[in-house]
PDB file of C-alpha atoms in Angstrom:
ATOM      1  CA  MET A  50     -39.228-117.111 -14.338  1.00  0.00           C
ATOM      2  CA  ILE A  51     -41.598-115.384 -12.073  1.00  0.00           C
ATOM      3  CA  ASP A  52     -44.770-117.292 -11.664  1.00  0.00           C
ATOM      4  CA  GLN A  53     -47.384-116.120 -14.063  1.00  0.00           C
ATOM      5  CA  ARG A  54     -50.320-117.232 -11.425  1.00  0.00           C
ATOM      6  CA  ASP A  55     -49.594-114.070  -9.648  1.00  0.00           C
ATOM      7  CA  PRO A  56     -47.352-111.753 -12.631  1.00  0.00           C
ATOM      8  CA  VAL A  57     -45.096-109.340 -11.181  1.00  0.00           C
ATOM      9  CA  ARG A  58     -43.451-106.531 -13.775  1.00  0.00           C
ATOM     10  CA  LEU A  59     -39.877-106.705 -12.910  1.00  0.00           C
ATOM     11  CA  LEU A  60     -37.667-103.919 -13.392  1.00  0.00           C
ATOM     12  CA  GLY A  61     -33.698-103.945 -13.885  1.00  0.00           C
ATOM     13  CA  ASP A  62     -31.491-101.431 -12.039  1.00  0.00           C
ATOM     14  CA  ASP A  63     -31.819 -98.805 -14.778  1.00  0.00           C
ATOM     15  CA  GLU A  64     -35.632 -98.759 -15.054  1.00  0.00           C
ATOM     16  CA  LEU A  65     -35.882 -98.958 -11.106  1.00  0.00           C
ATOM     17  CA  GLU A  66     -33.696 -96.034 -10.460  1.00  0.00           C
ATOM     18  CA  GLY A  67     -35.895 -93.934 -12.830  1.00  0.00           C
ATOM     19  CA  SER A  68     -39.053 -94.936 -10.613  1.00  0.00           C
ATOM     20  CA  ALA A  69     -41.133 -92.678  -8.810  1.00  0.00           C
ATOM     21  CA  VAL A  70     -40.808 -94.841  -5.760  1.00  0.00           C
ATOM     22  CA  VAL A  71     -37.022 -94.705  -5.704  1.00  0.00           C
ATOM     23  CA  ALA A  72     -36.121 -91.397  -7.124  1.00  0.00           C
ATOM     24  CA  ASN A  73     -38.789 -89.583  -4.832  1.00  0.00           C
ATOM     25  CA  CYS A  74     -38.074 -91.365  -1.586  1.00  0.00           C
ATOM     26  CA  ALA A  75     -37.403 -89.241   1.255  1.00  0.00           C
ATOM     27  CA  MET A  76     -36.901 -91.606   3.828  1.00  0.00           C
ATOM     28  CA  ASN A  77     -33.085 -90.549   4.745  1.00  0.00           C
ATOM     29  CA  ARG A  78     -33.343 -86.911   3.157  1.00  0.00           C
ATOM     30  CA  GLU A  79     -33.579 -84.933   6.273  1.00  0.00           C
ATOM     31  CA  ARG A  80     -32.086 -87.103   9.109  1.00  0.00           C
ATOM     32  CA  GLN A  81     -29.451 -85.463  11.323  1.00  0.00           C
ATOM     33  CA  LEU A  82     -26.348 -87.098  12.864  1.00  0.00           C
ATOM     34  CA  ALA A  83     -28.302 -87.221  16.621  1.00  0.00           C
ATOM     35  CA  GLY A  84     -31.640 -86.664  18.008  1.00  0.00           C
ATOM     36  CA  VAL A  85     -35.107 -87.721  17.308  1.00  0.00           C
ATOM     37  CA  ASN A  86     -34.898 -88.295  13.589  1.00  0.00           C
ATOM     38  CA  SER A  87     -31.472 -89.271  13.404  1.00  0.00           C
ATOM     39  CA  TYR A  88     -28.340 -91.862  12.753  1.00  0.00           C
ATOM     40  CA  ALA A  89     -27.755 -92.188  16.309  1.00  0.00           C
ATOM     41  CA  ARG A  90     -31.424 -93.551  16.895  1.00  0.00           C
ATOM     42  CA  GLU A  91     -31.976 -95.558  13.637  1.00  0.00           C
ATOM     43  CA  LEU A  92     -28.232 -97.394  14.198  1.00  0.00           C
ATOM     44  CA  GLY A  93     -28.314 -97.576  17.877  1.00  0.00           C
ATOM     45  CA  PHE A  94     -25.038 -95.943  17.990  1.00  0.00           C
ATOM     46  CA  ASP A  95     -23.413 -92.554  17.343  1.00  0.00           C
ATOM     47  CA  PRO A  96     -21.346 -93.068  14.000  1.00  0.00           C
ATOM     48  CA  VAL A  97     -18.986 -90.119  15.432  1.00  0.00           C
ATOM     49  CA  ASP A  98     -18.309 -92.462  18.708  1.00  0.00           C
ATOM     50  CA  VAL A  99     -17.345 -95.264  16.802  1.00  0.00           C
ATOM     51  CA  LEU A 100     -14.751 -93.074  14.490  1.00  0.00           C
ATOM     52  CA  THR A 101     -13.003 -91.373  17.540  1.00  0.00           C
ATOM     53  CA  THR A 102     -12.059 -95.134  18.944  1.00  0.00           C
ATOM     54  CA  ARG A 103     -10.436 -95.979  15.546  1.00  0.00           C
ATOM     55  CA  PRO A 104      -6.824 -95.034  14.572  1.00  0.00           C
ATOM     56  CA  GLU A 105      -5.817 -91.766  12.842  1.00  0.00           C
ATOM     57  CA  GLY A 106      -7.222 -92.200   9.119  1.00  0.00           C
ATOM     58  CA  ALA A 107     -10.596 -93.439  10.062  1.00  0.00           C
ATOM     59  CA  ALA A 108     -13.304 -93.359   7.332  1.00  0.00           C
ATOM     60  CA  TRP A 109     -17.210 -93.507   7.202  1.00  0.00           C
ATOM     61  CA  LEU A 110     -18.841 -94.352   4.230  1.00  0.00           C
ATOM     62  CA  ASP A 111     -22.827 -93.370   4.054  1.00  0.00           C
ATOM     63  CA  LEU A 112     -24.553 -95.424   1.345  1.00  0.00           C
ATOM     64  CA  CYS A 113     -27.810 -93.752   0.289  1.00  0.00           C
ATOM     65  CA  CYS A 114     -26.976 -90.852   2.207  1.00  0.00           C
ATOM     66  CA  GLY A 115     -29.783 -88.500   1.247  1.00  0.00           C
ATOM     67  CA  THR A 116     -28.700 -84.818   1.584  1.00  0.00           C
ATOM     68  CA  GLY A 117     -25.880 -85.962   3.327  1.00  0.00           C
ATOM     69  CA  ARG A 118     -26.496 -83.792   6.161  1.00  0.00           C
ATOM     70  CA  ALA A 119     -25.337 -86.363   8.783  1.00  0.00           C
ATOM     71  CA  LEU A 120     -21.848 -86.416   7.340  1.00  0.00           C
ATOM     72  CA  ILE A 121     -21.722 -82.637   7.235  1.00  0.00           C
ATOM     73  CA  GLN A 122     -22.407 -82.495  11.008  1.00  0.00           C
ATOM     74  CA  ALA A 123     -20.341 -85.471  11.759  1.00  0.00           C
ATOM     75  CA  ALA A 124     -17.264 -83.373  10.195  1.00  0.00           C
ATOM     76  CA  ALA A 125     -17.548 -80.567  12.708  1.00  0.00           C
ATOM     77  CA  HIS A 126     -17.298 -83.235  15.565  1.00  0.00           C
ATOM     78  CA  LEU A 127     -14.300 -84.979  14.267  1.00  0.00           C
ATOM     79  CA  ARG A 128     -10.374 -84.209  13.735  1.00  0.00           C
ATOM     80  CA  PRO A 129     -10.795 -83.564   9.778  1.00  0.00           C
ATOM     81  CA  ALA A 130      -7.141 -84.472   9.194  1.00  0.00           C
ATOM     82  CA  GLU A 131      -7.537 -87.690  10.842  1.00  0.00           C
ATOM     83  CA  THR A 132     -10.983 -88.634   9.330  1.00  0.00           C
ATOM     84  CA  THR A 133     -12.533 -89.279   5.653  1.00  0.00           C
ATOM     85  CA  LEU A 134     -16.254 -88.888   5.100  1.00  0.00           C
ATOM     86  CA  VAL A 135     -17.740 -89.899   2.145  1.00  0.00           C
ATOM     87  CA  GLY A 136     -21.488 -90.031   0.797  1.00  0.00           C
ATOM     88  CA  VAL A 137     -23.219 -91.720  -2.083  1.00  0.00           C
ATOM     89  CA  ASP A 138     -26.720 -91.243  -3.170  1.00  0.00           C
ATOM     90  CA  LEU A 139     -28.794 -91.528  -6.223  1.00  0.00           C
ATOM     91  CA  VAL A 140     -30.277 -88.199  -6.149  1.00  0.00           C
ATOM     92  CA  ASP A 141     -27.929 -85.044  -6.374  1.00  0.00           C
ATOM     93  CA  ALA A 142     -29.701 -83.058  -3.743  1.00  0.00           C
ATOM     94  CA  PHE A 143     -27.010 -82.673  -1.173  1.00  0.00           C
ATOM     95  CA  ASP A 144     -26.842 -79.854   1.446  1.00  0.00           C
ATOM     96  CA  PRO A 145     -24.222 -77.313   1.135  1.00  0.00           C
ATOM     97  CA  VAL A 146     -20.920 -78.621   2.106  1.00  0.00           C
ATOM     98  CA  PRO A 147     -18.624 -76.338   3.894  1.00  0.00           C
ATOM     99  CA  ALA A 148     -15.395 -75.129   1.888  1.00  0.00           C
ATOM    100  CA  THR A 149     -12.933 -76.686   3.724  1.00  0.00           C
ATOM    101  CA  PRO A 150     -10.283 -79.020   2.815  1.00  0.00           C
ATOM    102  CA  TYR A 151     -11.630 -81.809   4.903  1.00  0.00           C
ATOM    103  CA  ALA A 152     -15.364 -81.537   4.178  1.00  0.00           C
ATOM    104  CA  PRO A 153     -17.397 -84.606   3.277  1.00  0.00           C
ATOM    105  CA  GLN A 154     -17.214 -86.049  -0.153  1.00  0.00           C
ATOM    106  CA  LEU A 155     -20.834 -86.283  -1.708  1.00  0.00           C
ATOM    107  CA  VAL A 156     -20.959 -88.478  -4.758  1.00  0.00           C
ATOM    108  CA  CYS A 157     -24.187 -88.657  -6.846  1.00  0.00           C
ATOM    109  CA  ALA A 158     -24.172 -92.360  -8.230  1.00  0.00           C
ATOM    110  CA  SER A 159     -26.127 -95.639  -8.034  1.00  0.00           C
ATOM    111  CA  VAL A 160     -24.856 -97.710  -4.889  1.00  0.00           C
ATOM    112  CA  ALA A 161     -25.517-100.558  -7.546  1.00  0.00           C
ATOM    113  CA  THR A 162     -22.514 -99.491  -9.508  1.00  0.00           C
ATOM    114  CA  TRP A 163     -20.239 -97.281  -7.624  1.00  0.00           C
ATOM    115  CA  THR A 164     -16.837 -98.499  -6.071  1.00  0.00           C
ATOM    116  CA  PRO A 165     -14.678 -96.630  -3.738  1.00  0.00           C
ATOM    117  CA  ALA A 166     -11.142 -96.478  -3.891  1.00  0.00           C
ATOM    118  CA  ARG A 167     -10.462 -97.198  -0.388  1.00  0.00           C
ATOM    119  CA  ALA A 168     -11.396 -99.245   2.704  1.00  0.00           C
ATOM    120  CA  PHE A 169     -13.507 -97.935   5.653  1.00  0.00           C
ATOM    121  CA  ASP A 170     -13.766 -98.460   9.155  1.00  0.00           C
ATOM    122  CA  LEU A 171     -17.672 -97.767   9.352  1.00  0.00           C
ATOM    123  CA  ILE A 172     -20.612 -98.324   6.432  1.00  0.00           C
ATOM    124  CA  THR A 173     -24.109 -97.525   7.041  1.00  0.00           C
ATOM    125  CA  CYS A 174     -26.954 -97.665   4.676  1.00  0.00           C
ATOM    126  CA  VAL A 175     -30.033 -96.131   6.781  1.00  0.00           C
ATOM    127  CA  HIS A 176     -33.264 -97.194   5.158  1.00  0.00           C
ATOM    128  CA  GLY A 177     -31.548 -97.140   1.406  1.00  0.00           C
ATOM    129  CA  LEU A 178     -31.597-100.774   0.793  1.00  0.00           C
ATOM    130  CA  HIS A 179     -35.546-100.541   0.754  1.00  0.00           C
ATOM    131  CA  TYR A 180     -35.161 -98.817  -2.557  1.00  0.00           C
ATOM    132  CA  VAL A 181     -32.488-100.819  -4.175  1.00  0.00           C
ATOM    133  CA  GLY A 182     -32.978-103.841  -6.766  1.00  0.00           C
ATOM    134  CA  ASP A 183     -30.038-106.187  -6.210  1.00  0.00           C
ATOM    135  CA  LYS A 184     -29.842-105.595  -2.534  1.00  0.00           C
ATOM    136  CA  LEU A 185     -27.949-108.708  -1.854  1.00  0.00           C
ATOM    137  CA  ALA A 186     -25.304-107.149  -4.315  1.00  0.00           C
ATOM    138  CA  VAL A 187     -24.602-104.280  -2.629  1.00  0.00           C
ATOM    139  CA  LEU A 188     -23.980-105.988   0.943  1.00  0.00           C
ATOM    140  CA  THR A 189     -21.629-108.594  -0.933  1.00  0.00           C
ATOM    141  CA  ARG A 190     -19.909-105.538  -2.709  1.00  0.00           C
ATOM    142  CA  ALA A 191     -19.854-103.499   0.578  1.00  0.00           C
ATOM    143  CA  ALA A 192     -18.213-106.570   2.499  1.00  0.00           C
ATOM    144  CA  ASN A 193     -15.189-105.946   0.676  1.00  0.00           C
ATOM    145  CA  TRP A 194     -14.743-102.413   1.330  1.00  0.00           C
ATOM    146  CA  LEU A 195     -14.382-102.703   5.263  1.00  0.00           C
ATOM    147  CA  THR A 196     -11.226-102.428   7.181  1.00  0.00           C
ATOM    148  CA  ASP A 197     -10.012-105.643   9.084  1.00  0.00           C
ATOM    149  CA  THR A 198     -11.897-104.218  12.208  1.00  0.00           C
ATOM    150  CA  GLY A 199     -14.312-101.999   9.889  1.00  0.00           C
ATOM    151  CA  ARG A 200     -18.210-102.507  10.842  1.00  0.00           C
ATOM    152  CA  LEU A 201     -21.007-102.448   8.439  1.00  0.00           C
ATOM    153  CA  VAL A 202     -24.753-101.809   9.474  1.00  0.00           C
ATOM    154  CA  ALA A 203     -27.848-101.417   7.128  1.00  0.00           C
ATOM    155  CA  ASP A 204     -31.497-101.452   7.536  1.00  0.00           C
ATOM    156  CA  LEU A 205     -32.939-104.487   5.400  1.00  0.00           C
ATOM    157  CA  ASP A 206     -36.337-105.943   5.441  1.00  0.00           C
ATOM    158  CA  LEU A 207     -35.832-109.933   4.576  1.00  0.00           C
ATOM    159  CA  HIS A 208     -39.734-109.776   3.638  1.00  0.00           C
ATOM    160  CA  SER A 209     -38.676-107.653   0.723  1.00  0.00           C
ATOM    161  CA  ILE A 210     -36.447-110.477  -0.814  1.00  0.00           C
ATOM    162  CA  ARG A 211     -38.300-112.692  -2.968  1.00  0.00           C
ATOM    163  CA  LEU A 212     -38.285-115.979  -4.603  1.00  0.00           C
ATOM    164  CA  PRO A 213     -39.856-116.372  -7.942  1.00  0.00           C
ATOM    165  CA  ASP A 214     -43.148-117.818  -6.948  1.00  0.00           C
ATOM    166  CA  GLY A 215     -43.552-114.481  -4.689  1.00  0.00           C
ATOM    167  CA  ARG A 216     -42.610-116.078  -1.444  1.00  0.00           C
ATOM    168  CA  PRO A 217     -40.038-114.428   0.664  1.00  0.00           C
ATOM    169  CA  ALA A 218     -36.687-115.918   0.727  1.00  0.00           C
ATOM    170  CA  GLY A 219     -37.144-116.460   4.487  1.00  0.00           C
ATOM    171  CA  ARG A 220     -35.127-118.296   6.904  1.00  0.00           C
ATOM    172  CA  ARG A 221     -32.902-120.191   4.244  1.00  0.00           C
ATOM    173  CA  LEU A 222     -31.566-116.881   3.181  1.00  0.00           C
ATOM    174  CA  THR A 223     -31.219-115.848   7.085  1.00  0.00           C
ATOM    175  CA  ALA A 224     -29.087-118.783   7.318  1.00  0.00           C
ATOM    176  CA  ARG A 225     -27.075-118.248   4.373  1.00  0.00           C
ATOM    177  CA  LEU A 226     -26.435-114.711   5.239  1.00  0.00           C
ATOM    178  CA  ARG A 227     -25.112-115.514   9.060  1.00  0.00           C
ATOM    179  CA  ALA A 228     -23.110-118.632   7.354  1.00  0.00           C
ATOM    180  CA  ALA A 229     -21.626-115.592   5.338  1.00  0.00           C
ATOM    181  CA  GLY A 230     -20.532-113.802   8.143  1.00  0.00           C
ATOM    182  CA  PHE A 231     -23.497-111.244   8.495  1.00  0.00           C
ATOM    183  CA  SER A 232     -25.492-110.967  11.998  1.00  0.00           C
ATOM    184  CA  TYR A 233     -29.657-109.845  11.287  1.00  0.00           C
ATOM    185  CA  ASP A 234     -31.492-108.809  14.007  1.00  0.00           C
ATOM    186  CA  ALA A 235     -35.246-109.505  12.975  1.00  0.00           C
ATOM    187  CA  ARG A 236     -36.633-107.054  15.542  1.00  0.00           C
ATOM    188  CA  ARG A 237     -34.965-104.133  14.250  1.00  0.00           C
ATOM    189  CA  HIS A 238     -34.679-105.245  10.670  1.00  0.00           C
ATOM    190  CA  ARG A 239     -31.037-104.702  10.745  1.00  0.00           C
ATOM    191  CA  ILE A 240     -27.961-106.465   8.821  1.00  0.00           C
ATOM    192  CA  SER A 241     -24.514-106.163  10.227  1.00  0.00           C
ATOM    193  CA  ARG A 242     -20.827-107.455  10.178  1.00  0.00           C
ATOM    194  CA  THR A 243     -17.434-106.811  11.186  1.00  0.00           C
ATOM    195  CA  GLY A 244     -14.449-107.116   9.060  1.00  0.00           C
ATOM    196  CA  PRO A 245     -14.135-107.697   5.097  1.00  0.00           C
ATOM    197  CA  GLY A 246     -15.079-110.696   3.299  1.00  0.00           C
ATOM    198  CA  ASP A 247     -15.282-111.877  -0.341  1.00  0.00           C
ATOM    199  CA  VAL A 248     -19.216-112.991   0.187  1.00  0.00           C
ATOM    200  CA  ARG A 249     -20.719-115.161  -2.494  1.00  0.00           C
ATOM    201  CA  LEU A 250     -24.593-115.643  -1.803  1.00  0.00           C
ATOM    202  CA  PRO A 251     -26.242-118.607  -3.957  1.00  0.00           C
ATOM    203  CA  TYR A 252     -28.988-116.223  -5.724  1.00  0.00           C
ATOM    204  CA  ALA A 253     -29.134-114.538  -9.015  1.00  0.00           C
ATOM    205  CA  PHE A 254     -30.937-111.430  -8.982  1.00  0.00           C
ATOM    206  CA  LEU A 255     -34.042-111.533 -11.289  1.00  0.00           C
ATOM    207  CA  GLY A 256     -35.189-107.781 -11.073  1.00  0.00           C
ATOM    208  CA  ALA A 257     -37.108-105.393  -8.725  1.00  0.00           C
ATOM    209  CA  ASP A 258     -40.920-104.825  -8.478  1.00  0.00           C
ATOM    210  CA  ASP A 259     -41.753-101.241  -7.571  1.00  0.00           C
ATOM    211  CA  ARG A 260     -45.272-101.568  -7.016  1.00  0.00           C
ATOM    212  CA  ALA A 261     -44.801-103.846  -3.786  1.00  0.00           C
ATOM    213  CA  GLY A 262     -46.450-101.009  -1.536  1.00  0.00           C
ATOM    214  CA  PRO A 263     -45.561-100.283   2.174  1.00  0.00           C
ATOM    215  CA  ASN A 264     -43.093-101.909   4.196  1.00  0.00           C
ATOM    216  CA  TYR A 265     -42.404-102.207   7.792  1.00  0.00           C
ATOM    217  CA  THR A 266     -41.592 -98.280   7.702  1.00  0.00           C
ATOM    218  CA  GLY A 267     -45.049 -97.214   6.302  1.00  0.00           C
ATOM    219  CA  GLN A 268     -43.442 -95.953   3.133  1.00  0.00           C
ATOM    220  CA  PRO A 269     -43.553 -97.553  -0.282  1.00  0.00           C
ATOM    221  CA  ALA A 270     -40.798 -99.799  -1.103  1.00  0.00           C
ATOM    222  CA  VAL A 271     -39.242-102.464  -3.436  1.00  0.00           C
ATOM    223  CA  HIS A 272     -39.227-106.103  -3.514  1.00  0.00           C
ATOM    224  CA  SER A 273     -36.002-107.675  -5.152  1.00  0.00           C
ATOM    225  CA  TYR A 274     -36.623-111.232  -6.738  1.00  0.00           C
ATOM    226  CA  TYR A 275     -33.940-114.012  -6.728  1.00  0.00           C
ATOM    227  CA  ALA A 276     -33.676-117.382  -8.061  1.00  0.00           C
ATOM    228  CA  GLU A 277     -31.603-119.663  -5.901  1.00  0.00           C
ATOM    229  CA  THR A 278     -28.481-121.147  -7.671  1.00  0.00           C
ATOM    230  CA  ASP A 279     -27.789-124.242  -5.604  1.00  0.00           C
TER     231      ASP A 279
END
């Protein structure tokens, strides 16, 4: 249970997804593929460059894709018959998708429950985990969706992952993520891994606090609470 000396109202995934903080999130709505407000700037690389170095049939999955604009723009730079582009977002506010056989597939669904039918060479989540309840579950599930040389890159604020008494999970969690095959860049608040894995982390999700206030981005975000299971 959460320490009652500092009571926090925790929400499950269904309640959280109806929260104004989550539903009205604009962090990734207008982001372009390249330029000032772009995926290339946030990720530190251009997704198109990654995909063009992969064999025929390369695939990119963008979780919490917002309008899907970056995927739509990427399709114009790739050989469509050799590339699969998929975006998933909780809000059905996608940009118009060109009516071509190889246009990106944009899916309105929760990243907490959605599961793909294939593996991906690149999986991204640009600032989306800030608004997810069980952030660790999304990461561990996504690790299973990578190809053998696939790359997962996501923004993750470890300060937002809390223990029952409200303290950040801290260095212990960081060490466990690294032991499970993830890399974490604390300065950029970025987590990544290469290659798939059946990842198990010793944390049980308790619920999320949508009243946590702004995180390092300056935007209101969600704190996720976990109990250690060993």
